[in-house]
Amino acid sequence: MEVDLEDEDFEDTTRKLIVPGEPLTSSHAFMRGHGTYVDGEEVVASVAGTVERVNKLVTVRAIRTRYSPEVGDLVVGRITEVQPRRWKVDANSRQDAVLMLSSVNLPGGVQRRKLESDELQMRTFFEEGDLLVAEVQAFFSDGAMSLHTRSLKYGKLRNGQLVTVPPILIKRLKSHFLALPCGVDVILGLNGYIWVSKHVKQSQQEGEEGFDAQAVYSNKNDDIDDATRAAISRVCNIIRILAAQFVPLTDVTLLEAYDWVVEQEGDVKDLLQGDFGEALVTALGGRG
Amino acid sequence: MSSRIEILNDGGYRSDGRRQYELRDITIDMTPQGSADGCASIAHGLTQVSVSVFGPREAKQRSQTLHDRAVLNVEVNVLPFSTGERRRRGRADRRILELAASIKATFEPVVQTTLYPRAQIDIFVSVQQQDGGLLPACINGTTLALAAAGVPLLDFVCAVSAGVHGAAALLDLSALEEGDLPHAAVAVLPRTKKVTLAALETRLHVDRFAEVFRLACDAGQTIHAEMRRAVRTRTQELVAAMGAGPRAGPGEHVDRDVAMDDDAADY
């Protein structure tokens, strides 16, 4: 089963499916990429997925796998451990990510020197079980990722709900912070963790000069009215059914799905019942 | 135990109506269960196991990790109603530990663990029904679950049991046949035809072993075709559901967008 060398067949080869142990091509003419290995004369697939080729590099992209991070990715994670000068963060990756004390915003402004007392009160910033949104900053030699929250967009999460989907369903978008018109903010983490929360007005977000540690690292939820609660649950359930149908999530899909669901006038909890998912996907296909 | 039942009758049929070299029906289900990264249920006739794979993920105990590769952790749970006599086996039962150790030993050379240093891959096997060929079923199920979880494998691992009755070799023994016959479990990598496991629990004559072994290796190819089809179908479904096909990285994404615009211009 040779990958065709001809360029006109390129589109064809990108869609080709492969399963582990199937030979792809000759190891002399091509370089092996992720999801493949070389055995003698042949490049062989090691995961089930689609074959992709860039010039001489052949890779197989697994259809379902753990999140493989890239620098600059936006991720949502959960603190699993507090260690000296660092937090360990579960980010759906092959090992826990690291958030250094030096890569978070500390109270008292960006320019402030890091003090020993900060190390002693690390739990006042992030505790085990806290959720946060961060950016991938760098990698360690063993492949573990280092995160940072040195932006006012990043930091601790509250007023919402976490939904987990397969990471392949999250495409790279212009912005991963979505504000839906139903008064719900969505953060699409590239690692497949999605945070759905009450909308915070731009003006109410903690500004640069008034960086308020109390508010940023607060563990208390704001008051959330019933309508917002229903909207959050509805968005969460929509994400769940779209993920169950393996539909890639983008801002457009979410908006269309939300509109369609509101048209159906069903109860929020009925969303997860029966064949609602298929109906939703059909409806989305019809519009798109 | 069952001396009155003929293992192989004069017509060449076995007690459950199969021929000598006939395998039992294989049913494979790869729908995701719960939060597992990969899941598979496989049934060889009445033997039924389901396997969940979690990871590669951060190890629960740091002392267990290896700095240069991932650790495989296999746990087998035999449900009390899975066998003839109802009996609860503890997790520390020697037979179960041995089964788990065999599965682990089978997959250690096949999973590309060096890609995931300091990580752990958890494999949870749940035995739902037993009717012979338990180890092969567990191995086949684990292969499928690992493939579903996107864990890099050198190849599928296809296992089958084989035994000898008089001068005749039999494939894929049921519990009844296993009780009476000397038998072996063999796991092969179908592409290279390498053998990653050959387990004998009973005494089998040296002269007969070669024949039984070769037969089992050939049967592995048949099972491979079945498993391959299941994985392909599952992958196909997921790719089709995603519609747009593979997720594009940032660099390639731009290229493909341009290509799509060109297409659109043609219409």
PDB file of C-alpha atoms in Angstrom, chain A residues 1 10-11 14-15 17-23 36-37 39 42 44-50 52 54 61-68 70 73 81 83 88 92-96 142-143 167-172 190 245-248, chain B residues 32 35-38 54-58 62 67 112 115-120 147-156 191-192 194 224 228 231-232 234-239 241-250 252-253 256 259:
ATOM      1  CA  MET A   1       0.000   0.000   0.000  1.00  0.00           C
ATOM      2  CA  PHE A  10      -2.187  14.761  -2.588  1.00  0.00           C
ATOM      3  CA  GLU A  11      -5.757  15.567  -1.575  1.00  0.00           C
ATOM      4  CA  THR A  14      -4.592  13.339   3.091  1.00  0.00           C
ATOM      5  CA  ARG A  15      -7.907  11.627   3.615  1.00  0.00           C
ATOM      6  CA  LEU A  17      -7.264   6.019   6.657  1.00  0.00           C
ATOM      7  CA  ILE A  18      -4.704   3.764   8.188  1.00  0.00           C
ATOM      8  CA  VAL A  19      -4.537   1.417  11.176  1.00  0.00           C
ATOM      9  CA  PRO A  20      -1.491   0.360  13.240  1.00  0.00           C
ATOM     10  CA  GLY A  21       0.940  -1.998  11.560  1.00  0.00           C
ATOM     11  CA  GLU A  22       0.052  -1.050   7.994  1.00  0.00           C
ATOM     12  CA  PRO A  23       3.039  -0.148   5.824  1.00  0.00           C
ATOM     13  CA  THR A  36       4.753   6.183  12.320  1.00  0.00           C
ATOM     14  CA  TYR A  37       7.929   4.177  12.763  1.00  0.00           C
ATOM     15  CA  ASP A  39      10.984  -0.933  10.124  1.00  0.00           C
ATOM     16  CA  GLU A  42       9.261   0.639   5.234  1.00  0.00           C
ATOM     17  CA  VAL A  44       4.778   1.808   9.136  1.00  0.00           C
ATOM     18  CA  ALA A  45       1.796   3.419  10.862  1.00  0.00           C
ATOM     19  CA  SER A  46       1.546   3.040  14.633  1.00  0.00           C
ATOM     20  CA  VAL A  47      -1.828   4.674  15.281  1.00  0.00           C
ATOM     21  CA  ALA A  48      -5.257   4.559  13.652  1.00  0.00           C
ATOM     22  CA  GLY A  49      -6.081   7.760  11.835  1.00  0.00           C
ATOM     23  CA  THR A  50      -5.560   9.783   8.705  1.00  0.00           C
ATOM     24  CA  GLU A  52      -0.918  13.382   6.095  1.00  0.00           C
ATOM     25  CA  VAL A  54       4.066  17.535   3.932  1.00  0.00           C
ATOM     26  CA  ARG A  61      -2.798  11.856  12.896  1.00  0.00           C
ATOM     27  CA  ALA A  62      -4.608   9.699  15.421  1.00  0.00           C
ATOM     28  CA  ILE A  63      -8.333  10.250  15.445  1.00  0.00           C
ATOM     29  CA  ARG A  64      -8.605   9.928  19.211  1.00  0.00           C
ATOM     30  CA  THR A  65      -5.659  10.591  21.429  1.00  0.00           C
ATOM     31  CA  ARG A  66      -4.477  12.661  24.344  1.00  0.00           C
ATOM     32  CA  TYR A  67      -3.812  16.344  23.816  1.00  0.00           C
ATOM     33  CA  SER A  68      -0.372  17.053  22.363  1.00  0.00           C
ATOM     34  CA  GLU A  70       2.096  23.321  21.180  1.00  0.00           C
ATOM     35  CA  ASP A  73      -2.029  26.982  22.862  1.00  0.00           C
ATOM     36  CA  GLU A  81      -0.666  19.300  43.327  1.00  0.00           C
ATOM     37  CA  GLN A  83       4.899  21.781  45.005  1.00  0.00           C
ATOM     38  CA  LYS A  88       1.060  20.672  38.848  1.00  0.00           C
ATOM     39  CA  ASN A  92      -5.530  16.177  29.589  1.00  0.00           C
ATOM     40  CA  SER A  93      -2.015  15.662  28.302  1.00  0.00           C
ATOM     41  CA  ARG A  94       0.312  12.692  28.633  1.00  0.00           C
ATOM     42  CA  GLN A  95       1.732  14.102  31.847  1.00  0.00           C
ATOM     43  CA  ASP A  96       0.729  16.895  34.174  1.00  0.00           C
ATOM     44  CA  ASP A 142      10.950  15.311  28.939  1.00  0.00           C
ATOM     45  CA  GLY A 143       8.063  16.812  26.988  1.00  0.00           C
ATOM     46  CA  PRO A 167      -9.187  17.369  22.035  1.00  0.00           C
ATOM     47  CA  ILE A 168      -9.320  16.727  18.273  1.00  0.00           C
ATOM     48  CA  LEU A 169     -12.759  18.360  18.202  1.00  0.00           C
ATOM     49  CA  ILE A 170     -11.361  21.750  19.195  1.00  0.00           C
ATOM     50  CA  LYS A 171     -10.044  23.539  16.131  1.00  0.00           C
ATOM     51  CA  ARG A 172      -7.648  26.463  16.381  1.00  0.00           C
ATOM     52  CA  LEU A 190      -7.327  23.249  22.980  1.00  0.00           C
ATOM     53  CA  GLN A 245     -21.708  12.925  17.715  1.00  0.00           C
ATOM     54  CA  PHE A 246     -18.039  13.811  17.157  1.00  0.00           C
ATOM     55  CA  VAL A 247     -18.753  17.202  15.607  1.00  0.00           C
ATOM     56  CA  PRO A 248     -15.899  19.725  15.716  1.00  0.00           C
TER      57      PRO A 248
ATOM     58  CA  PRO B  32     -16.684   4.889  24.008  1.00  0.00           C
ATOM     59  CA  SER B  35     -14.233   8.870  30.502  1.00  0.00           C
ATOM     60  CA  ALA B  36     -11.872   6.207  29.145  1.00  0.00           C
ATOM     61  CA  ASP B  37      -9.523   7.224  26.338  1.00  0.00           C
ATOM     62  CA  GLY B  38     -10.082   3.963  24.539  1.00  0.00           C
ATOM     63  CA  PHE B  54      -6.661   5.416  30.250  1.00  0.00           C
ATOM     64  CA  GLY B  55      -3.645   7.435  29.340  1.00  0.00           C
ATOM     65  CA  PRO B  56      -0.831   7.954  28.702  1.00  0.00           C
ATOM     66  CA  ARG B  57      -1.326  10.087  31.808  1.00  0.00           C
ATOM     67  CA  GLU B  58       0.471  11.256  34.906  1.00  0.00           C
ATOM     68  CA  ARG B  62       5.629   8.809  41.327  1.00  0.00           C
ATOM     69  CA  HIS B  67      12.268   8.478  33.345  1.00  0.00           C
ATOM     70  CA  GLN B 112       5.874   2.424  21.928  1.00  0.00           C
ATOM     71  CA  LEU B 115       7.403   8.173  23.400  1.00  0.00           C
ATOM     72  CA  TYR B 116       5.841   8.915  26.774  1.00  0.00           C
ATOM     73  CA  PRO B 117       8.493   9.234  29.477  1.00  0.00           C
ATOM     74  CA  ARG B 118       7.276   9.412  33.088  1.00  0.00           C
ATOM     75  CA  ALA B 119       3.735   8.568  32.047  1.00  0.00           C
ATOM     76  CA  GLN B 120       1.501   5.646  32.850  1.00  0.00           C
ATOM     77  CA  ALA B 147      -5.769   1.409  19.171  1.00  0.00           C
ATOM     78  CA  ALA B 148      -8.959   3.268  20.084  1.00  0.00           C
ATOM     79  CA  ALA B 149      -7.066   5.341  22.640  1.00  0.00           C
ATOM     80  CA  GLY B 150      -4.511   6.374  20.011  1.00  0.00           C
ATOM     81  CA  VAL B 151      -1.614   4.737  21.842  1.00  0.00           C
ATOM     82  CA  PRO B 152       1.153   4.023  19.298  1.00  0.00           C
ATOM     83  CA  LEU B 153       1.490   0.300  18.645  1.00  0.00           C
ATOM     84  CA  LEU B 154       4.057  -1.434  16.474  1.00  0.00           C
ATOM     85  CA  ASP B 155       1.276  -3.660  15.224  1.00  0.00           C
ATOM     86  CA  PHE B 156      -1.944  -5.328  16.262  1.00  0.00           C
ATOM     87  CA  ARG B 191       2.753  -7.953   9.799  1.00  0.00           C
ATOM     88  CA  THR B 192       6.118  -9.329  10.834  1.00  0.00           C
ATOM     89  CA  LYS B 194       6.626 -12.307  15.198  1.00  0.00           C
ATOM     90  CA  HIS B 224      -6.226  -9.708  12.480  1.00  0.00           C
ATOM     91  CA  ARG B 228      -8.502  -4.425  11.475  1.00  0.00           C
ATOM     92  CA  VAL B 231     -10.764  -0.374  13.889  1.00  0.00           C
ATOM     93  CA  ARG B 232     -11.094   0.899  10.317  1.00  0.00           C
ATOM     94  CA  ARG B 234     -14.622   3.002  13.839  1.00  0.00           C
ATOM     95  CA  THR B 235     -12.008   5.418  12.472  1.00  0.00           C
ATOM     96  CA  GLN B 236     -14.054   5.910   9.321  1.00  0.00           C
ATOM     97  CA  GLU B 237     -17.140   6.769  11.362  1.00  0.00           C
ATOM     98  CA  LEU B 238     -15.284   9.322  13.435  1.00  0.00           C
ATOM     99  CA  VAL B 239     -13.617  10.942  10.439  1.00  0.00           C
ATOM    100  CA  ALA B 241     -18.605  12.637  11.681  1.00  0.00           C
ATOM    101  CA  MET B 242     -15.941  15.289  11.852  1.00  0.00           C
ATOM    102  CA  GLY B 243     -16.789  16.094   8.261  1.00  0.00           C
ATOM    103  CA  ALA B 244     -13.865  18.329   7.547  1.00  0.00           C
ATOM    104  CA  GLY B 245     -11.517  15.410   8.072  1.00  0.00           C
ATOM    105  CA  PRO B 246      -8.269  15.654   9.974  1.00  0.00           C
ATOM    106  CA  ARG B 247      -7.500  18.478  12.306  1.00  0.00           C
ATOM    107  CA  ALA B 248      -5.028  20.778  10.658  1.00  0.00           C
ATOM    108  CA  GLY B 249      -2.046  22.235  12.422  1.00  0.00           C
ATOM    109  CA  PRO B 250      -1.478  25.987  12.148  1.00  0.00           C
ATOM    110  CA  GLU B 252      -0.969  23.285   7.116  1.00  0.00           C
ATOM    111  CA  HIS B 253      -4.223  24.931   7.959  1.00  0.00           C
ATOM    112  CA  ARG B 256      -5.638  23.875   3.032  1.00  0.00           C
ATOM    113  CA  ALA B 259      -6.872  25.034  -1.551  1.00  0.00           C
TER     114      ALA B 259
END
